[in-house]
PDB file of C-alpha atoms in Angstrom:
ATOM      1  CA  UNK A  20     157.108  23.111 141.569  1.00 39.00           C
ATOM      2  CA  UNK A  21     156.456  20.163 138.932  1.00 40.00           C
ATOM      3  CA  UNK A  22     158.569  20.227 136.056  1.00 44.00           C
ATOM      4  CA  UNK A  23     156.990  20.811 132.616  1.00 47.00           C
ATOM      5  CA  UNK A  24     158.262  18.826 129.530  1.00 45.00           C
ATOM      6  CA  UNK A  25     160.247  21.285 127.451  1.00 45.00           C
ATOM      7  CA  UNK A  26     159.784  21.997 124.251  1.00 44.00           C
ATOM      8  CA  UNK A  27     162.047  21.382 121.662  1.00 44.00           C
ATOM      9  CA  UNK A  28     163.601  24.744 121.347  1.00 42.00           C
ATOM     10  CA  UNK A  29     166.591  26.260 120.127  1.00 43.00           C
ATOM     11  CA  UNK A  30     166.870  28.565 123.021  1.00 47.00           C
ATOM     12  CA  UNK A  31     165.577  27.741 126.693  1.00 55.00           C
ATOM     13  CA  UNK A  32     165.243  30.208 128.991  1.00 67.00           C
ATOM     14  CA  UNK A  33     165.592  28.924 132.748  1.00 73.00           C
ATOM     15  CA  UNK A  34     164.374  30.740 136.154  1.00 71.00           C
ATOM     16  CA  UNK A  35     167.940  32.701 136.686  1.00 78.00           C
ATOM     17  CA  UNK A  36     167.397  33.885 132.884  1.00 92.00           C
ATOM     18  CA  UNK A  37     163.718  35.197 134.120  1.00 96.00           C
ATOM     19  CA  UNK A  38     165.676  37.363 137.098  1.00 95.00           C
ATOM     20  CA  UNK A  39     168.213  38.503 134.849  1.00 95.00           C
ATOM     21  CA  UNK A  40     166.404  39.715 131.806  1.00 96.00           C
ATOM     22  CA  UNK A  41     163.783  41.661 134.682  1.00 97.00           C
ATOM     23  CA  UNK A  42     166.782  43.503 136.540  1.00 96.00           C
ATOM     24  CA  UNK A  43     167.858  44.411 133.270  1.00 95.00           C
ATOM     25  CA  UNK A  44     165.013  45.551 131.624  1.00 97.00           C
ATOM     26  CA  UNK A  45     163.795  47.307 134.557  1.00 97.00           C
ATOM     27  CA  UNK A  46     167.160  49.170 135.416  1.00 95.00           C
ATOM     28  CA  UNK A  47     166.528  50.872 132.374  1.00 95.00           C
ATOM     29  CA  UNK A  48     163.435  52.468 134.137  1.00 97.00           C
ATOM     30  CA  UNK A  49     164.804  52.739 137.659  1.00 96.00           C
ATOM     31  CA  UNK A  50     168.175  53.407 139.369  1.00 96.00           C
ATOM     32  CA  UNK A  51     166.697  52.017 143.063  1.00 97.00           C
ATOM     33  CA  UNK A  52     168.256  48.041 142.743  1.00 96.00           C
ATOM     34  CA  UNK A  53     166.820  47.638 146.033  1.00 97.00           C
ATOM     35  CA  UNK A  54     163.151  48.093 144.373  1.00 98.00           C
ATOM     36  CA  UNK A  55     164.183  46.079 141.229  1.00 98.00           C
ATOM     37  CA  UNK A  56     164.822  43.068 143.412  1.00 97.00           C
ATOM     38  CA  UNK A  57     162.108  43.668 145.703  1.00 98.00           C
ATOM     39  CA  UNK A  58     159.454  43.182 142.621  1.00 98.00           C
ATOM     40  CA  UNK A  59     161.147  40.717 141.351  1.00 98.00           C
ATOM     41  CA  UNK A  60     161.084  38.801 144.445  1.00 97.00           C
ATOM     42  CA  UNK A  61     157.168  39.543 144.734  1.00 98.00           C
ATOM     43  CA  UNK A  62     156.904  38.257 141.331  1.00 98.00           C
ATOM     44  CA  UNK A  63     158.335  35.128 141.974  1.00 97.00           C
ATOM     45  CA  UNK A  64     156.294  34.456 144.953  1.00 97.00           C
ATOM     46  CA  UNK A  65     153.148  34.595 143.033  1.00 98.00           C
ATOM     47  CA  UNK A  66     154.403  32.521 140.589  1.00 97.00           C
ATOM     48  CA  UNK A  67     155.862  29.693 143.299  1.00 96.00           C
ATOM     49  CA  UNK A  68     152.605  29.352 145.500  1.00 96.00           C
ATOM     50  CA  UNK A  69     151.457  25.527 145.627  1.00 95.00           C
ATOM     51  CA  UNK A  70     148.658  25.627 144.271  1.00 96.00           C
ATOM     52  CA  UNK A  71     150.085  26.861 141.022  1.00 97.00           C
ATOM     53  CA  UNK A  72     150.890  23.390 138.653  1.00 97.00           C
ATOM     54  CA  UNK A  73     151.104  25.013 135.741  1.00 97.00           C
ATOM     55  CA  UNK A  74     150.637  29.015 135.824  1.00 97.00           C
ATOM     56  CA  UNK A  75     154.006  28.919 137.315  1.00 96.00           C
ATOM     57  CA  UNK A  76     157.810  30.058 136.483  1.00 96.00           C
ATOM     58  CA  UNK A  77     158.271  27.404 134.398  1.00 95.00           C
ATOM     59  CA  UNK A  78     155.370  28.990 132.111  1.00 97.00           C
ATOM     60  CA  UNK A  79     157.133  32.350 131.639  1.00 97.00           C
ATOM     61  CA  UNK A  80     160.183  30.399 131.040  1.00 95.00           C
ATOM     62  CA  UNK A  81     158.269  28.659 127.805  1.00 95.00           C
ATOM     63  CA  UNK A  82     156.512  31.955 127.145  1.00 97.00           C
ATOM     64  CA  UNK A  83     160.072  33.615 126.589  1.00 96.00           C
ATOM     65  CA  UNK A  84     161.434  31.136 124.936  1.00 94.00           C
ATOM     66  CA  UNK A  85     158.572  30.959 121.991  1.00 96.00           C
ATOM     67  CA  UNK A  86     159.433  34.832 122.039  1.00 96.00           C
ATOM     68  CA  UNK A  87     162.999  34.561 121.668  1.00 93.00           C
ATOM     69  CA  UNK A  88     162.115  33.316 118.055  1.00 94.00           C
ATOM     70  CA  UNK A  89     160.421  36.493 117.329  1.00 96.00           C
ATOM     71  CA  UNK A  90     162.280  39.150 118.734  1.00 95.00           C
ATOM     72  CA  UNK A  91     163.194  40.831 115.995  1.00 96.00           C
ATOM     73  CA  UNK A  92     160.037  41.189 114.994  1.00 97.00           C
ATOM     74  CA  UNK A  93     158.271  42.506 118.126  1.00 98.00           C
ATOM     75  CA  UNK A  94     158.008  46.277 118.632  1.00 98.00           C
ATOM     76  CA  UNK A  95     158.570  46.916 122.140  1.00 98.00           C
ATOM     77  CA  UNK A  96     160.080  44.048 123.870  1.00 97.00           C
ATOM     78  CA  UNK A  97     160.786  45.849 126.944  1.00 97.00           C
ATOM     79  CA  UNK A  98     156.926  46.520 127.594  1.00 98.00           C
ATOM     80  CA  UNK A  99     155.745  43.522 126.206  1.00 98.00           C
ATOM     81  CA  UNK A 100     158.485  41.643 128.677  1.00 98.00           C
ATOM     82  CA  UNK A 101     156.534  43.218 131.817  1.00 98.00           C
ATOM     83  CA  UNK A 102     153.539  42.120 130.542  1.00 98.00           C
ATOM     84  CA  UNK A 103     154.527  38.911 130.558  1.00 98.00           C
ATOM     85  CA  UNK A 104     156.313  39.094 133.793  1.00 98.00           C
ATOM     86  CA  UNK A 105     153.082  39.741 135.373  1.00 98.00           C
ATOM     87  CA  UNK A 106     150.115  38.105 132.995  1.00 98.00           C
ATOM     88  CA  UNK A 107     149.300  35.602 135.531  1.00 98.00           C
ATOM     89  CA  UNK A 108     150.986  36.743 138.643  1.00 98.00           C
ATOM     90  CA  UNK A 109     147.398  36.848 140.440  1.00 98.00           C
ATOM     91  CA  UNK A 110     145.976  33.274 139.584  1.00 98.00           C
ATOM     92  CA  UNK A 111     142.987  31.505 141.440  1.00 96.00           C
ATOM     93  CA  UNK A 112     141.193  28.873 139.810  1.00 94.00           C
ATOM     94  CA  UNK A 113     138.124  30.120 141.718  1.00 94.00           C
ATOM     95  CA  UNK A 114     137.748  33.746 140.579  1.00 96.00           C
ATOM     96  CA  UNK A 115     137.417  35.145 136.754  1.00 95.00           C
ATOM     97  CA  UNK A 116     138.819  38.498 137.395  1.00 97.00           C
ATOM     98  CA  UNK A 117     142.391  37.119 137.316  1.00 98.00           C
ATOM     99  CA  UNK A 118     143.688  38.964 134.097  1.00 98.00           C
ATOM    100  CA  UNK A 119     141.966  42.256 135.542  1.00 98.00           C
ATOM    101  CA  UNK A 120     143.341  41.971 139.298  1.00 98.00           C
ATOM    102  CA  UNK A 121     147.143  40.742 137.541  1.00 98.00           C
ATOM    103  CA  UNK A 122     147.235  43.851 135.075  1.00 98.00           C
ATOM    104  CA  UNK A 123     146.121  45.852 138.549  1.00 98.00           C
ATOM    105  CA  UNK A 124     149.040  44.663 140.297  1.00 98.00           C
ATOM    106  CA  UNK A 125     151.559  45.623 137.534  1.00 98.00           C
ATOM    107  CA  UNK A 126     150.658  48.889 137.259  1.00 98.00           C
ATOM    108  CA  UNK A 127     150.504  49.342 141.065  1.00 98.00           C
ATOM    109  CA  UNK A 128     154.262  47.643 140.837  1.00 98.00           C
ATOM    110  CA  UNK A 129     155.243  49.429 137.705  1.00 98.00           C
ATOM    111  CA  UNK A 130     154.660  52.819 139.192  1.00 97.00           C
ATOM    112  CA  UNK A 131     157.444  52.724 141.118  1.00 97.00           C
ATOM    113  CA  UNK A 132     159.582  52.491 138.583  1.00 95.00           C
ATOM    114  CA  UNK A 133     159.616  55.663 135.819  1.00 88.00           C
ATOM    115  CA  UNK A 134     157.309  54.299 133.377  1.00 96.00           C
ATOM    116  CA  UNK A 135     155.443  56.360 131.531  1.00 97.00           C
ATOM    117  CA  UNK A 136     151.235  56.054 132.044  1.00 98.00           C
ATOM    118  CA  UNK A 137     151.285  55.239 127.892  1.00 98.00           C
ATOM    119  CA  UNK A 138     153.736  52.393 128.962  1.00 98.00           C
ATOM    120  CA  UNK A 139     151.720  51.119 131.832  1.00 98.00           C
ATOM    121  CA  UNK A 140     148.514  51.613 129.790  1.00 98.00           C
ATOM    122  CA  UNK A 141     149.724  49.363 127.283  1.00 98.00           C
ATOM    123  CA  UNK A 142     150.866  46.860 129.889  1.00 98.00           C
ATOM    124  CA  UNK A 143     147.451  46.509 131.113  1.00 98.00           C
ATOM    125  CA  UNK A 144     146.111  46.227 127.573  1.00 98.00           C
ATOM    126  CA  UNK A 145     148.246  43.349 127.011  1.00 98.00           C
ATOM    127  CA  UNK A 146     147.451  41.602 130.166  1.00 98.00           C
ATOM    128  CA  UNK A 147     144.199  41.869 129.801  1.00 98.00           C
ATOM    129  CA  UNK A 148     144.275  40.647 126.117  1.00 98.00           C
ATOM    130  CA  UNK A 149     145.294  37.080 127.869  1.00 98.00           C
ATOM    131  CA  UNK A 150     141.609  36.483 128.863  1.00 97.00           C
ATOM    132  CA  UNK A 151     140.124  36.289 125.614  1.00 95.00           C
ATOM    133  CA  UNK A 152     142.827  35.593 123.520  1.00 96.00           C
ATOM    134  CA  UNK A 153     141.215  37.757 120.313  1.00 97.00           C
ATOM    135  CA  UNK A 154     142.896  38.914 117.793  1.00 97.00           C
ATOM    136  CA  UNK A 155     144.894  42.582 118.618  1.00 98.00           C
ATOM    137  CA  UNK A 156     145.497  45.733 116.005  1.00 97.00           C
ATOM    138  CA  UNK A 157     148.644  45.797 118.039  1.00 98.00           C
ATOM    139  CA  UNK A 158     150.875  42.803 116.567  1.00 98.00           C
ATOM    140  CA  UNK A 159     153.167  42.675 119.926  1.00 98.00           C
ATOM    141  CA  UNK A 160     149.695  41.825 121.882  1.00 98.00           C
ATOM    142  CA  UNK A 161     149.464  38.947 119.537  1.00 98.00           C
ATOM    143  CA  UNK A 162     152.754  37.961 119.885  1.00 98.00           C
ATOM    144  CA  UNK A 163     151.812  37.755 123.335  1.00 98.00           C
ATOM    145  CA  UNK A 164     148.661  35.699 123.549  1.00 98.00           C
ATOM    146  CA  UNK A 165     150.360  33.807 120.770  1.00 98.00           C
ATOM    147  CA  UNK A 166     153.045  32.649 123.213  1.00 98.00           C
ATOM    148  CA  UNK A 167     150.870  31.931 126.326  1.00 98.00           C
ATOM    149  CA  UNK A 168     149.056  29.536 124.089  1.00 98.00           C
ATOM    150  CA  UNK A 169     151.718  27.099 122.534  1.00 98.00           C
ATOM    151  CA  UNK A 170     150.886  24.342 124.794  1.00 98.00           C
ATOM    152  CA  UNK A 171     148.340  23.827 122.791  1.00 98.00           C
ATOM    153  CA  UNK A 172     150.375  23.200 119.871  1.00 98.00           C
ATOM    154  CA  UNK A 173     152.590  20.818 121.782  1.00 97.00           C
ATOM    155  CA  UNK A 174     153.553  17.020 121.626  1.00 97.00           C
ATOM    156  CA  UNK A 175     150.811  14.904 122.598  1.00 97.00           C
ATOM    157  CA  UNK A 176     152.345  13.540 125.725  1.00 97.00           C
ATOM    158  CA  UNK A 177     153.262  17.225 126.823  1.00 97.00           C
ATOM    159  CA  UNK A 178     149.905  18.269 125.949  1.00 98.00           C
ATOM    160  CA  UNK A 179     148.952  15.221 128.331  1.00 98.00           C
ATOM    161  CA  UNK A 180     150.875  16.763 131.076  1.00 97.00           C
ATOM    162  CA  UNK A 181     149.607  20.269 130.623  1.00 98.00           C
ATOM    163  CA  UNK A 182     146.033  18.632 130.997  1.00 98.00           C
ATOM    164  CA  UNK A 183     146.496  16.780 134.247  1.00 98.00           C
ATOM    165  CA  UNK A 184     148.684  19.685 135.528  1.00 98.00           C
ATOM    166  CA  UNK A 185     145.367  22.496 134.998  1.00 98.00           C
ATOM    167  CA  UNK A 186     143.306  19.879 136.290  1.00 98.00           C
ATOM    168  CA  UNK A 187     145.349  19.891 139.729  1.00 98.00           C
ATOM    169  CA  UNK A 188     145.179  23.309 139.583  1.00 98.00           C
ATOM    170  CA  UNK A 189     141.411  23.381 139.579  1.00 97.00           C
ATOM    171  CA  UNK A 190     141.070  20.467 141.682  1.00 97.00           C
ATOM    172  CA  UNK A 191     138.651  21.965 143.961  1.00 97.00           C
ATOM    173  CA  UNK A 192     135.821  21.411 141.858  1.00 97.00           C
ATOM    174  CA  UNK A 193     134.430  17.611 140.662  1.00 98.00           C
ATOM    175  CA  UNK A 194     134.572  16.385 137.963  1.00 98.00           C
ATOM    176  CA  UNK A 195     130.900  16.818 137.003  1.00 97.00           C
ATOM    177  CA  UNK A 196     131.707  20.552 137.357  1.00 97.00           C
ATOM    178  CA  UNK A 197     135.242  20.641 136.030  1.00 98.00           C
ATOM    179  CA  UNK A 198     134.518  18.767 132.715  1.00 98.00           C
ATOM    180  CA  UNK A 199     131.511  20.714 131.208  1.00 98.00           C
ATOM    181  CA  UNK A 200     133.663  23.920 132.051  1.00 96.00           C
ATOM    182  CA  UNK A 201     137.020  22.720 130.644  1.00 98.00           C
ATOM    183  CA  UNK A 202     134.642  21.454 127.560  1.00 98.00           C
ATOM    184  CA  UNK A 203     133.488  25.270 126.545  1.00 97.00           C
ATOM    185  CA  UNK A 204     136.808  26.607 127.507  1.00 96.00           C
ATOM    186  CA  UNK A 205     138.210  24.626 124.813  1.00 98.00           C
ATOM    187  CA  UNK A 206     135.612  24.667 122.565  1.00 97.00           C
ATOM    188  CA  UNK A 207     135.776  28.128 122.515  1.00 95.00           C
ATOM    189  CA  UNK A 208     139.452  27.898 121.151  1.00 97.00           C
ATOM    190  CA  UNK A 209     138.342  26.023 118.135  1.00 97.00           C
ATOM    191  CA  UNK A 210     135.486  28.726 117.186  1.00 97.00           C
ATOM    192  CA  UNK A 211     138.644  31.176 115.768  1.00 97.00           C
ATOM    193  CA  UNK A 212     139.541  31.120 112.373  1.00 97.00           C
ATOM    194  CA  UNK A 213     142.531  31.097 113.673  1.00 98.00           C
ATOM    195  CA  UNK A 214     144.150  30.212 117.295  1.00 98.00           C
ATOM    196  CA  UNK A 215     147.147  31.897 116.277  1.00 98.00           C
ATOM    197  CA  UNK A 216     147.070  35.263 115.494  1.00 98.00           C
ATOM    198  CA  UNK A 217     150.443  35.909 113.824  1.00 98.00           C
ATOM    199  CA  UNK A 218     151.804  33.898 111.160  1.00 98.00           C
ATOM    200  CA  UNK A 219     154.886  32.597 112.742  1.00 97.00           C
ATOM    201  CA  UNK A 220     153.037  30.357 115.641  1.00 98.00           C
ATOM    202  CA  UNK A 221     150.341  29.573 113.339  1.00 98.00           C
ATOM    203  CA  UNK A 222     152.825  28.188 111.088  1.00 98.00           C
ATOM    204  CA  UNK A 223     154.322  26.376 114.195  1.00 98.00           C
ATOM    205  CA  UNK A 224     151.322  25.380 115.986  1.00 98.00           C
ATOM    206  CA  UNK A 225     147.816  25.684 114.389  1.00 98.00           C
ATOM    207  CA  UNK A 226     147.326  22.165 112.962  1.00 98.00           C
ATOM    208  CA  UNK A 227     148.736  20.500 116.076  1.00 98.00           C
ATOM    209  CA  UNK A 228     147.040  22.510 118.425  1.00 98.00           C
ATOM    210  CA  UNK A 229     143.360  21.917 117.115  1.00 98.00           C
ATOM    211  CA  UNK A 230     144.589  18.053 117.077  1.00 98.00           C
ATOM    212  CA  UNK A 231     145.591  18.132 120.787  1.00 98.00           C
ATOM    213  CA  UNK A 232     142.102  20.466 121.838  1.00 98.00           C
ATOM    214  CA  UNK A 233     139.277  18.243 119.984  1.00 98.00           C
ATOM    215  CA  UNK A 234     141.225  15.162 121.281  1.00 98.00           C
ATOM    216  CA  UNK A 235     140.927  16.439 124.692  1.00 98.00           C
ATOM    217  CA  UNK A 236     137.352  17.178 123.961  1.00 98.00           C
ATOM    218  CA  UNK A 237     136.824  13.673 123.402  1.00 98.00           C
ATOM    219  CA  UNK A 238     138.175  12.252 126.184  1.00 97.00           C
ATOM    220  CA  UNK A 239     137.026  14.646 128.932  1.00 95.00           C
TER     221      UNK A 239
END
């Protein structure tokens, strides 16, 4: 798995610290260590394939490290933590039913443990919320989507890197097919009012982040 540029962060969160926090948070639901591993294990298959450059470990690990910052002020960490766990743990660059088949695959997983069907509701809310990226009446959803997107609002030459590291990942399509699509995609980004739905990453990310997505624009 490449290595992504790390932020500059006060707190970095590393792949053990991704196994740790999901035995503990899911011990809470579920006595059965055997099953605890065994998820975790299937989630860190997904997230380890080859073909995954950038949708990887190594995202989560940024994705709970942006949240870190916040934690005080998110509602439900524990649920919110799942739906992170498993946002992206069904990812083909070929399909666009990934959000809908990943939040399937948590709540298939999730059952196991004794979550309540309000709890794995609102996981699959969350997950699904990562598709579109629109704003949420539920503030820990936009903490979420707020997380997964902070690439965008990073260094230039990291933002470089997560550009070339999505491209591999979509590398079965040319570049006449690739660019138009990657174009809209981020084009679509600067139609908000607002990339950032809460105040905190906006703050933190808004002004770079359109800087980094019309200067990719211009040189795709």
């Amino acid at each position: 798995m490449a290595r992504f540029p790390r932020f500059d962060l006060k707190y970095i969160v590393t792949s053990m610290d991704l196994k740790n926090l999901f035995l503990k948070i899911s011990e809470r639901y579920c006595s059965d260590k055997k099953l605890v591993e065994e998820l975790w294990t299937a989630i860190k298959k997904q997230y380890s394939t080859r073909s995954r450059h950038y949708h990887n470990l190594e995202h989560l690990e940024n994705i709970f490290s942006e949240l870190e910052e916040v934690k005080t002020e998110i509602i439900d960490f524990d649920i919110l933590a799942f739906s992170v766990f498993y946002h992206d743990v069904i990812y083909k660059a070929t399909t666009k039913d990934n959000e809908e088949k990943s939040a399937e695959f948590a709540v298939s997983s999730l059952k196991k443990m004794k979550l309540s069907e309000t709890q794995l509701e609102k996981i699959s809310e969350q997950i699904l919320a990562t598709k579109k990226h629109e704003f949420s009446r539920d503030e820990d959803t936009n903490y979420l989507i707020d997380a997964d997107l902070s690439i965008l609002g990073a260094e230039r030459d990291v933002y470089k890197y997560y550009i070339e590291n999505i491209r591999k990942e979509y590398s079965v399509y040319p570049d006449f097919l690739y660019k138009p699509g990657r174009k809209k995609a981020m084009q679509h980004f600067l139609e908000f009012a607002f990339i950032f739905k809460t105040e905190y990453l906006r703050d933190k990310y808004e002004m770079k982040a359109r800087e980094n997505i019309k200067w990719e624009i211009e040189n795709l």
